[in-house]
Amino acid sequence: MENATILRLQDIVKTFPGVKALGGINFNLKSGEVHAICGENGAGKSTLMKVVCGVYRPDSGSIEVNGKKESFSNPMEAYRKGVSIIFQETSLFEEMTVLENLFLGHEITKKAGPFTVIDYRAMTIRAEEIFRRLSTQIDLHVQIKALGMAQKQMVEIAKALTFDANIIIFDEPTASLTQREVTALFAIIRSLKAEGFGIVYISHRMEEIFEICDRVTVIRDGQYISTKFTSDTDKDELVADMVGRKMGSYYPKTETEIGDTLFRAEHYYDSGFVTDISFYARRGEILGFAGLAGAGRTELMESICGLAPRTAGRLFMAGNEIEVQSYKDAMARGIVYVSEDRGKYGLIADMSIENNIALPQLDKLVNKFDILNTEREKELAGRYMTDVGIKAPDGEFLVTNLSGGNQQKVAVSRALALKPELLILDEPTRGVDVNAKAEIHKIISGLTQQGLTIIMISSELPELIGMCDRIYVMKDGALAGCFDRGEATQEKILSVALETKSAAG
Ligand SMILES: Nc1ncnc2c1ncn2[C@@H]1O[C@H](COP(=O)(O)OP(=O)(O)OP(=O)(O)O)[C@@H](O)[C@H]1O
Ligand SMILES: [Mg+2]
């Protein structure tokens, strides 16, 4: 049976003030197919999907859903007509519970005498069933703000599944998931596919595209480039379509002479989960932290940086014991942290790129009358905008209007601008395209030559293996192993991360 086209986009044009985000895009999705959309940060992927589900109205072009011309005025309407979307930036309400978020705007109701009331029991049963399918356990009654990024992402996915849609759009669903959750998600996608769903899959992880997608459409700078069967193409060709040229190395690590120990943690405990961690980082070294979601990597680093309490243990910088009570203390010691959650300790979405980069060091940018030297602010921001390649009309552009990957570049730039001695990056290339990723890697690597030490948490093992001099593996809040560059492989790291009984390495 020839599968029907269930989503057809023709000649979609969308402009924002000063930005032509989409310049005439064609796209079609069949039932029973997983169709990837690829492109660099800012290419227009999210915008295209927001046009489909009624967040934006296109300037021109047509949208056909299940054989009918549609023009949704909001996502709720799209959901009702069969299109469900998981947005790239989480759209959950932090103060509400998981269950409330799942059914917000489409609560299950029942009759109670003359009244219609919310049927919490029915919603709970439905939610439990969905999480079971996702092989995830999440307490339905906790507030969203108590969850980590990976869990939030699973809630987003579960939410999309609460709707009765036959088209599901995933906008970078795995950006904050690790191997195990990705495997569970892929199992779901395969079963949805078998049931005849059509799935749009946006991701910067090339391996995933070849693993789960049937076709791939590439857009570049808002222009349609190509549509291919994944079985007929390969990573290099795909990247060349995205970038417009052949790419060199994905992990351009420069060999750096590694110096003496800069940072040391001894028998460190945070306020609960992280137990008895001892490790060190040397000058010029890129140190990786691998582990499954929930292994405690973020908790450990947040605590070290004074963003969460510690209960025991000692920290040393260049041989001297340091006291870190707050993030300010950490910064004063030359330790800077870039969170995996751009919103949490990171960017202020409604401020400009310039303001965001300058924010942590406003004191250095004011004159003796406390007046901000905007020229210096511009200069500072401008330098990083070019170096890191932030795609925006100018430095005054608001962060909220940047594409996801470009927001990440602002977060990294802001940390670099502080000129730290120890830079701790939590998922630094989350949502960043292959080209920009290589750029960020190049910058990181280049900085180590000037003596900067990097600690990098990443869920992408190829990234850790490609960039790090040593990789620690965490499991259940403790260190479970350590590998030198050269001996680390995905299999070895995973076997330690998954081991039931942890063996010290
Ligand atoms: N509300 C907005 N106002 C102004 N410009 C916007 C707005 N939303 C998106 N843009 C711009 O439109 C372009 C496309 O952005 P979009 O978010 O679609 O990119 P993307 O392909 O999803 O990138 P990423 O991989 O980084 O998520 C970018 O140049 C972005 O800055
Ligand atoms: Mg996007």
XYZ file of C-alpha atoms and ligand atoms in Angstrom:
537
model
C 0.000 0.000 0.000
C 1.301 3.410 -0.943
C 1.279 5.526 2.180
C -0.776 8.700 2.054
C 0.773 12.145 2.378
C -0.598 13.503 5.633
C 1.267 16.791 5.792
C 2.061 18.887 2.742
C 3.768 22.264 2.919
C 4.083 24.333 -0.197
C 6.186 27.414 -0.720
C 6.104 28.556 2.896
C 7.467 32.069 3.388
C 7.939 33.669 6.791
C 9.730 36.884 7.644
C 10.446 38.552 10.952
C 11.550 42.170 11.159
C 14.964 42.151 9.531
C 15.083 38.350 9.149
C 13.852 36.223 6.284
C 13.432 33.023 8.257
C 11.789 30.952 5.523
C 12.065 31.707 1.840
C 9.698 29.252 0.181
C 9.923 25.809 1.752
C 8.353 22.606 0.437
C 7.964 19.589 2.620
C 5.792 16.504 2.735
C 5.271 13.778 5.267
C 3.719 10.376 4.682
C 1.940 8.199 7.156
C 4.215 5.548 8.611
C 7.302 7.640 7.917
C 9.862 9.379 10.097
C 11.063 12.422 8.202
C 14.030 14.419 9.466
C 14.560 18.121 8.976
C 18.200 19.111 9.098
C 19.957 22.416 8.925
C 22.362 24.635 10.793
C 21.331 26.714 13.778
C 19.030 29.421 12.526
C 18.244 27.614 9.260
C 14.526 27.867 10.005
C 13.574 24.371 11.223
C 11.698 25.433 14.341
C 10.088 28.352 12.575
C 8.770 26.031 9.876
C 7.209 23.754 12.460
C 5.781 26.701 14.385
C 4.135 27.805 11.160
C 2.615 24.346 10.801
C 1.099 24.309 14.258
C -0.206 27.846 14.365
C 2.342 29.624 16.536
C 3.177 31.822 13.540
C 1.158 32.665 10.478
C 3.121 32.292 7.245
C 3.405 35.327 4.967
C 2.426 33.012 2.131
C 2.278 29.356 1.197
C -0.111 26.534 1.928
C -0.438 23.875 4.607
C -2.394 20.691 4.055
C -3.088 18.348 6.956
C -4.666 14.964 6.325
C -5.746 16.076 2.883
C -7.339 19.370 3.958
C -6.048 22.935 3.653
C -5.546 24.273 7.159
C -4.444 27.475 8.820
C -4.282 27.030 12.572
C -4.334 30.062 14.790
C -2.783 28.326 17.802
C -1.235 24.978 18.794
C -4.376 23.823 20.605
C -6.267 24.007 17.341
C -3.489 22.093 15.604
C -3.582 19.418 18.309
C -7.298 18.961 17.757
C -6.806 18.534 14.018
C -4.157 15.879 14.471
C -0.838 17.731 14.738
C 1.056 17.430 17.984
C 4.381 19.173 18.608
C 7.147 18.916 21.137
C 8.773 22.312 21.178
C 12.506 22.760 21.365
C 12.363 25.084 24.336
C 10.275 23.592 27.093
C 6.765 24.965 27.249
C 5.873 23.469 30.627
C 4.604 25.452 33.585
C 7.174 25.207 36.346
C 4.779 25.775 39.222
C 2.279 23.177 38.099
C 2.506 19.429 38.576
C 3.433 16.916 35.929
C -0.162 15.712 35.681
C -1.584 19.224 35.372
C 0.886 20.036 32.635
C 0.110 16.899 30.681
C -3.560 17.684 30.333
C -3.496 21.472 30.432
C -6.228 22.798 28.158
C -7.592 19.341 27.409
C -8.371 17.896 30.816
C -10.353 14.702 30.940
C -13.729 15.449 32.491
C -16.637 13.463 33.853
C -20.177 14.170 34.940
C -20.864 14.452 38.633
C -24.580 15.016 38.898
C -25.309 18.251 37.069
C -21.645 19.272 37.034
C -18.722 18.539 34.787
C -15.608 17.965 36.855
C -12.021 17.093 36.108
C -11.494 13.352 36.225
C -8.136 13.085 37.984
C -8.399 9.319 38.192
C -8.808 8.939 34.453
C -5.992 11.396 33.805
C -3.711 9.557 36.222
C -4.406 6.216 34.578
C -3.772 7.670 31.132
C -0.569 9.398 32.271
C 0.764 6.263 33.944
C 0.105 4.293 30.798
C 2.026 6.822 28.691
C 5.025 6.896 31.019
C 5.026 3.106 31.072
C 5.239 3.154 27.296
C 8.109 5.597 27.581
C 9.828 3.322 30.147
C 10.111 6.316 32.443
C 9.106 6.750 36.035
C 8.111 10.238 37.013
C 6.039 11.230 40.012
C 2.892 12.773 38.517
C 2.352 15.017 41.491
C 5.657 16.867 41.718
C 6.027 20.339 40.298
C 7.911 20.674 37.042
C 10.547 22.868 38.683
C 11.684 19.882 40.747
C 12.645 17.942 37.624
C 15.929 17.800 35.736
C 16.179 18.640 32.051
C 15.901 15.028 30.879
C 12.786 14.474 32.949
C 11.224 17.694 31.679
C 11.874 16.494 28.184
C 10.145 13.196 28.912
C 7.145 15.126 30.239
C 7.061 17.121 26.993
C 7.055 13.914 25.017
C 4.377 12.384 27.216
C 2.290 15.521 26.765
C 2.405 15.197 22.996
C 1.208 11.620 23.356
C -1.833 12.657 25.385
C -3.339 14.133 22.231
C -5.089 12.086 19.644
C -2.842 13.154 16.784
C -1.513 11.259 13.783
C 1.287 13.711 13.100
C 3.893 14.260 15.772
C 6.644 16.818 15.464
C 9.739 16.341 17.607
C 11.920 19.450 17.695
C 15.212 18.176 19.136
C 13.676 15.755 21.595
C 16.958 14.127 22.511
C 19.057 17.231 23.083
C 18.989 16.607 26.827
C 18.457 12.878 26.886
C 21.053 10.191 27.358
C 21.445 6.845 25.679
C 18.911 4.950 27.747
C 16.127 7.477 27.288
C 16.923 7.871 23.626
C 16.572 4.116 23.229
C 13.168 4.223 24.935
C 12.080 7.142 22.768
C 13.149 5.355 19.605
C 11.145 2.300 20.595
C 8.103 4.576 20.927
C 8.769 6.235 17.593
C 9.051 2.829 15.917
C 5.746 1.696 17.360
C 4.021 4.964 16.406
C 5.379 4.523 12.927
C 4.019 0.986 12.739
C 0.629 2.352 13.790
C 0.695 4.700 10.791
C 1.723 7.936 12.483
C 3.790 10.401 10.516
C 6.703 11.838 12.449
C 8.798 14.925 11.840
C 12.138 14.601 13.551
C 14.493 17.531 14.063
C 17.911 16.773 15.473
C 21.532 17.786 15.228
C 22.671 14.285 16.123
C 23.540 12.708 12.809
C 23.682 9.133 14.114
C 20.058 9.440 15.222
C 18.904 10.606 11.831
C 20.395 7.567 10.188
C 19.086 5.275 12.872
C 15.457 6.355 13.043
C 14.540 8.386 9.943
C 13.368 7.243 6.508
C 13.860 10.514 4.663
C 15.676 13.730 5.396
C 14.975 17.236 4.155
C 17.721 19.844 4.434
C 17.138 23.556 4.691
C 19.838 26.194 4.693
C 19.315 29.873 5.501
C 15.571 29.489 5.088
C 15.916 27.890 1.658
C 14.890 24.395 0.664
C 17.972 22.382 -0.343
C 17.157 18.687 -0.707
C 15.082 15.679 0.299
C 16.745 12.256 0.308
C 16.193 8.745 1.578
C 18.577 8.162 4.478
C 19.471 4.847 2.871
C 20.727 6.745 -0.188
C 22.936 9.272 1.581
C 25.552 9.509 4.330
C 26.659 11.863 7.052
C 29.247 13.705 4.986
C 26.815 14.376 2.163
C 24.132 15.509 4.579
C 26.489 17.844 6.380
C 27.678 19.234 3.050
C 24.038 19.991 2.145
C 23.521 21.705 5.496
C 26.706 23.726 5.553
C 27.040 24.356 1.826
C 30.519 22.859 1.668
C 32.442 19.797 2.800
C 33.392 19.868 6.451
C 36.764 19.027 7.945
C 37.124 17.577 11.417
C 34.183 17.403 13.814
C 36.441 17.284 16.854
C 39.320 19.598 16.084
C 41.300 18.921 19.231
C 44.670 20.621 19.379
C 47.411 18.793 21.206
C 48.150 20.790 24.306
C 50.848 20.365 26.850
C 49.176 19.486 30.094
C 50.481 21.278 33.163
C 50.269 20.654 36.887
C 47.092 20.164 38.889
C 44.882 23.260 38.910
C 41.780 21.981 40.643
C 41.199 19.201 43.120
C 38.137 17.897 44.953
C 38.647 15.591 47.937
C 35.992 13.347 49.430
C 33.299 15.695 48.259
C 29.625 15.274 49.204
C 26.755 17.503 48.156
C 23.654 17.725 50.309
C 22.334 14.308 49.410
C 23.059 12.365 46.297
C 26.679 12.953 45.437
C 28.952 10.823 47.614
C 32.659 10.790 48.278
C 33.964 12.231 45.029
C 37.677 12.833 44.596
C 39.120 14.030 41.315
C 41.561 16.507 39.860
C 41.936 18.612 36.726
C 45.249 19.777 35.330
C 46.086 23.017 33.542
C 45.305 22.876 29.857
C 43.327 19.698 30.283
C 39.867 18.936 28.938
C 38.258 16.660 31.463
C 35.088 14.827 30.574
C 32.277 13.619 32.804
C 30.189 10.816 31.365
C 27.234 9.004 32.878
C 23.565 8.340 32.456
C 20.957 10.991 33.163
C 20.626 11.194 36.916
C 24.153 9.955 37.603
C 24.819 13.149 39.547
C 27.124 15.028 37.214
C 25.137 18.268 37.194
C 24.504 18.012 40.937
C 28.238 17.636 41.602
C 29.235 20.601 39.444
C 26.473 22.853 40.742
C 27.573 22.116 44.255
C 31.248 22.729 43.494
C 30.284 26.095 42.003
C 28.324 27.140 45.069
C 24.972 26.831 43.330
C 23.913 23.989 45.617
C 24.992 23.072 49.156
C 27.758 20.676 50.110
C 28.012 18.693 53.306
C 31.583 17.472 53.309
C 34.781 17.533 51.327
C 37.499 19.976 50.348
C 38.276 21.921 47.188
C 41.650 23.208 46.066
C 42.740 25.643 43.372
C 46.450 25.606 42.533
C 47.176 23.805 45.772
C 45.301 26.252 48.011
C 42.140 25.204 49.750
C 39.169 27.319 48.677
C 35.881 28.016 50.367
C 32.954 28.224 47.977
C 29.667 29.284 49.554
C 28.120 30.935 46.540
C 28.623 31.163 42.812
C 30.186 34.556 43.397
C 32.910 32.871 45.466
C 33.483 30.399 42.660
C 33.814 33.171 40.083
C 36.218 35.035 42.335
C 38.409 31.892 42.304
C 38.315 31.728 38.522
C 35.673 29.018 38.247
C 32.848 29.636 35.787
C 29.916 27.353 35.111
C 27.650 27.121 32.070
C 24.448 25.328 32.970
C 22.749 22.736 30.778
C 19.539 24.652 31.349
C 19.954 27.913 29.483
C 17.196 29.563 31.452
C 18.231 28.472 34.934
C 21.474 30.245 35.802
C 21.935 31.440 32.344
C 20.468 33.739 29.873
C 17.902 36.435 30.254
C 15.754 35.870 27.214
C 14.277 39.357 27.024
C 17.644 41.058 26.995
C 19.957 41.619 24.054
C 22.924 39.435 23.157
C 25.261 42.256 24.225
C 23.640 42.722 27.597
C 23.695 39.007 28.262
C 27.364 38.637 27.473
C 28.288 41.679 29.537
C 25.971 40.988 32.456
C 28.293 39.032 34.780
C 30.992 41.662 34.505
C 29.084 44.903 34.490
C 31.386 46.161 37.243
C 34.279 46.128 34.759
C 32.293 47.913 32.103
C 31.219 50.953 34.073
C 33.240 54.128 34.476
C 33.900 55.863 37.793
C 30.454 57.446 37.646
C 28.874 54.022 37.368
C 27.765 54.679 33.825
C 27.858 51.692 31.537
C 30.356 52.049 28.743
C 28.164 50.743 25.950
C 31.006 50.996 23.449
C 33.057 48.547 25.481
C 30.027 46.341 25.959
C 29.499 46.262 22.201
C 33.145 45.567 21.581
C 33.207 42.711 24.084
C 30.062 41.140 22.697
C 31.064 41.757 19.100
C 34.306 39.868 19.534
C 32.564 36.765 20.817
C 29.719 37.045 18.335
C 32.209 36.759 15.497
C 34.486 34.206 17.158
C 31.711 31.864 18.177
C 29.620 32.701 15.122
C 26.344 33.818 16.643
C 23.848 34.252 13.826
C 21.968 37.500 14.449
C 21.507 40.844 12.673
C 23.432 42.646 15.447
C 24.332 42.600 19.132
C 21.136 44.335 20.128
C 19.046 41.402 18.914
C 17.043 39.857 21.755
C 18.162 36.424 22.915
C 14.582 35.157 22.853
C 14.459 35.666 19.083
C 17.603 33.635 18.448
C 17.398 30.035 17.323
C 18.057 27.470 20.068
C 21.611 26.692 19.053
C 22.497 30.340 18.835
C 21.231 30.888 22.379
C 23.657 28.190 23.475
C 26.471 30.042 21.740
C 25.567 33.184 23.692
C 25.753 31.209 26.947
C 29.201 29.870 26.072
C 30.405 33.310 24.933
C 29.282 34.860 28.159
C 31.339 32.390 30.158
C 34.392 32.815 27.955
C 34.173 36.570 28.300
C 34.768 36.133 32.034
C 38.198 34.676 31.264
C 37.993 31.856 33.791
C 40.816 29.522 34.847
C 38.455 26.601 35.183
C 35.461 26.505 32.890
C 32.786 23.958 33.677
C 30.496 23.283 30.739
C 27.345 21.259 31.268
C 26.249 19.912 27.877
C 27.978 22.753 26.020
C 26.847 21.777 22.554
C 23.299 20.797 23.343
C 21.202 21.769 20.342
C 24.199 23.188 18.490
C 24.595 22.227 14.829
C 27.543 20.165 13.587
C 29.358 23.106 12.135
C 28.928 25.381 15.148
C 29.771 22.429 17.383
C 33.086 22.034 15.628
C 33.565 25.805 16.041
C 32.871 25.635 19.775
C 35.184 22.636 20.087
C 37.877 24.541 18.247
C 37.498 27.510 20.556
C 37.539 25.322 23.676
C 40.549 23.459 22.459
C 42.355 26.651 21.514
C 41.756 28.091 24.977
C 43.415 25.148 26.653
C 46.619 26.163 24.879
C 46.494 29.368 26.888
C 46.276 27.293 30.056
C 42.511 27.198 30.526
C 41.188 24.034 32.128
C 37.863 22.660 30.980
C 35.474 20.281 32.644
C 32.853 19.095 30.218
C 29.724 17.139 31.009
C 28.261 15.624 27.887
C 25.740 12.976 26.979
C 27.299 12.618 23.575
C 30.042 10.086 23.977
C 31.662 10.823 20.597
C 32.067 14.411 21.779
C 33.758 13.354 25.022
C 35.937 10.807 23.306
C 36.853 13.260 20.560
C 37.722 16.157 22.859
C 38.795 14.990 26.301
C 42.190 14.143 27.746
C 40.570 12.088 30.487
C 36.999 10.981 31.070
C 35.491 10.268 34.482
C 32.375 8.129 34.542
C 29.768 8.771 37.220
C 27.094 6.408 38.385
C 24.532 6.796 41.165
C 26.201 9.883 42.576
C 29.692 8.374 42.760
C 32.708 8.016 40.495
C 32.700 4.642 38.816
C 35.727 4.864 36.584
C 38.221 6.997 34.690
C 39.686 6.596 31.214
C 42.662 8.233 29.556
C 42.465 9.631 26.069
C 43.192 6.781 23.711
C 41.807 4.060 25.927
C 38.245 5.456 26.114
C 35.656 3.871 23.826
C 31.873 4.147 23.831
C 31.562 0.494 24.861
C 33.947 0.834 27.807
C 32.322 4.013 29.084
C 28.827 2.604 28.761
C 29.705 -0.628 30.468
C 30.977 1.318 33.486
C 28.009 3.711 33.427
C 25.549 0.815 33.316
C 27.329 -1.638 35.617
C 25.144 -2.870 38.430
C 27.978 -2.973 40.926
C 30.375 -0.087 40.501
C 34.007 -0.982 40.109
C 36.609 1.695 40.664
C 38.759 2.283 37.624
N 10.261 35.640 16.948
C 11.318 35.906 16.173
N 11.665 37.177 15.871
C 12.722 37.459 15.078
N 13.512 36.524 14.512
C 13.220 35.236 14.772
C 12.108 34.849 15.610
N 12.071 33.508 15.681
C 13.094 33.053 14.927
N 13.795 34.098 14.375
C 14.944 33.992 13.450
O 14.584 33.115 12.394
C 15.693 32.317 11.995
C 15.334 30.855 12.055
O 15.220 30.442 13.410
P 14.800 28.986 13.847
O 14.566 29.032 15.328
O 13.700 28.506 12.994
O 16.122 28.146 13.531
P 16.405 26.577 13.730
O 16.691 26.031 12.374
O 15.333 25.959 14.503
O 17.775 26.610 14.539
P 18.302 25.702 15.806
O 18.952 24.516 15.224
O 19.336 26.587 16.435
O 17.164 25.418 16.693
C 16.846 32.717 12.911
O 17.640 33.652 12.229
C 16.153 33.352 14.098
O 16.973 34.293 14.757
Mg 15.203 25.144 16.402
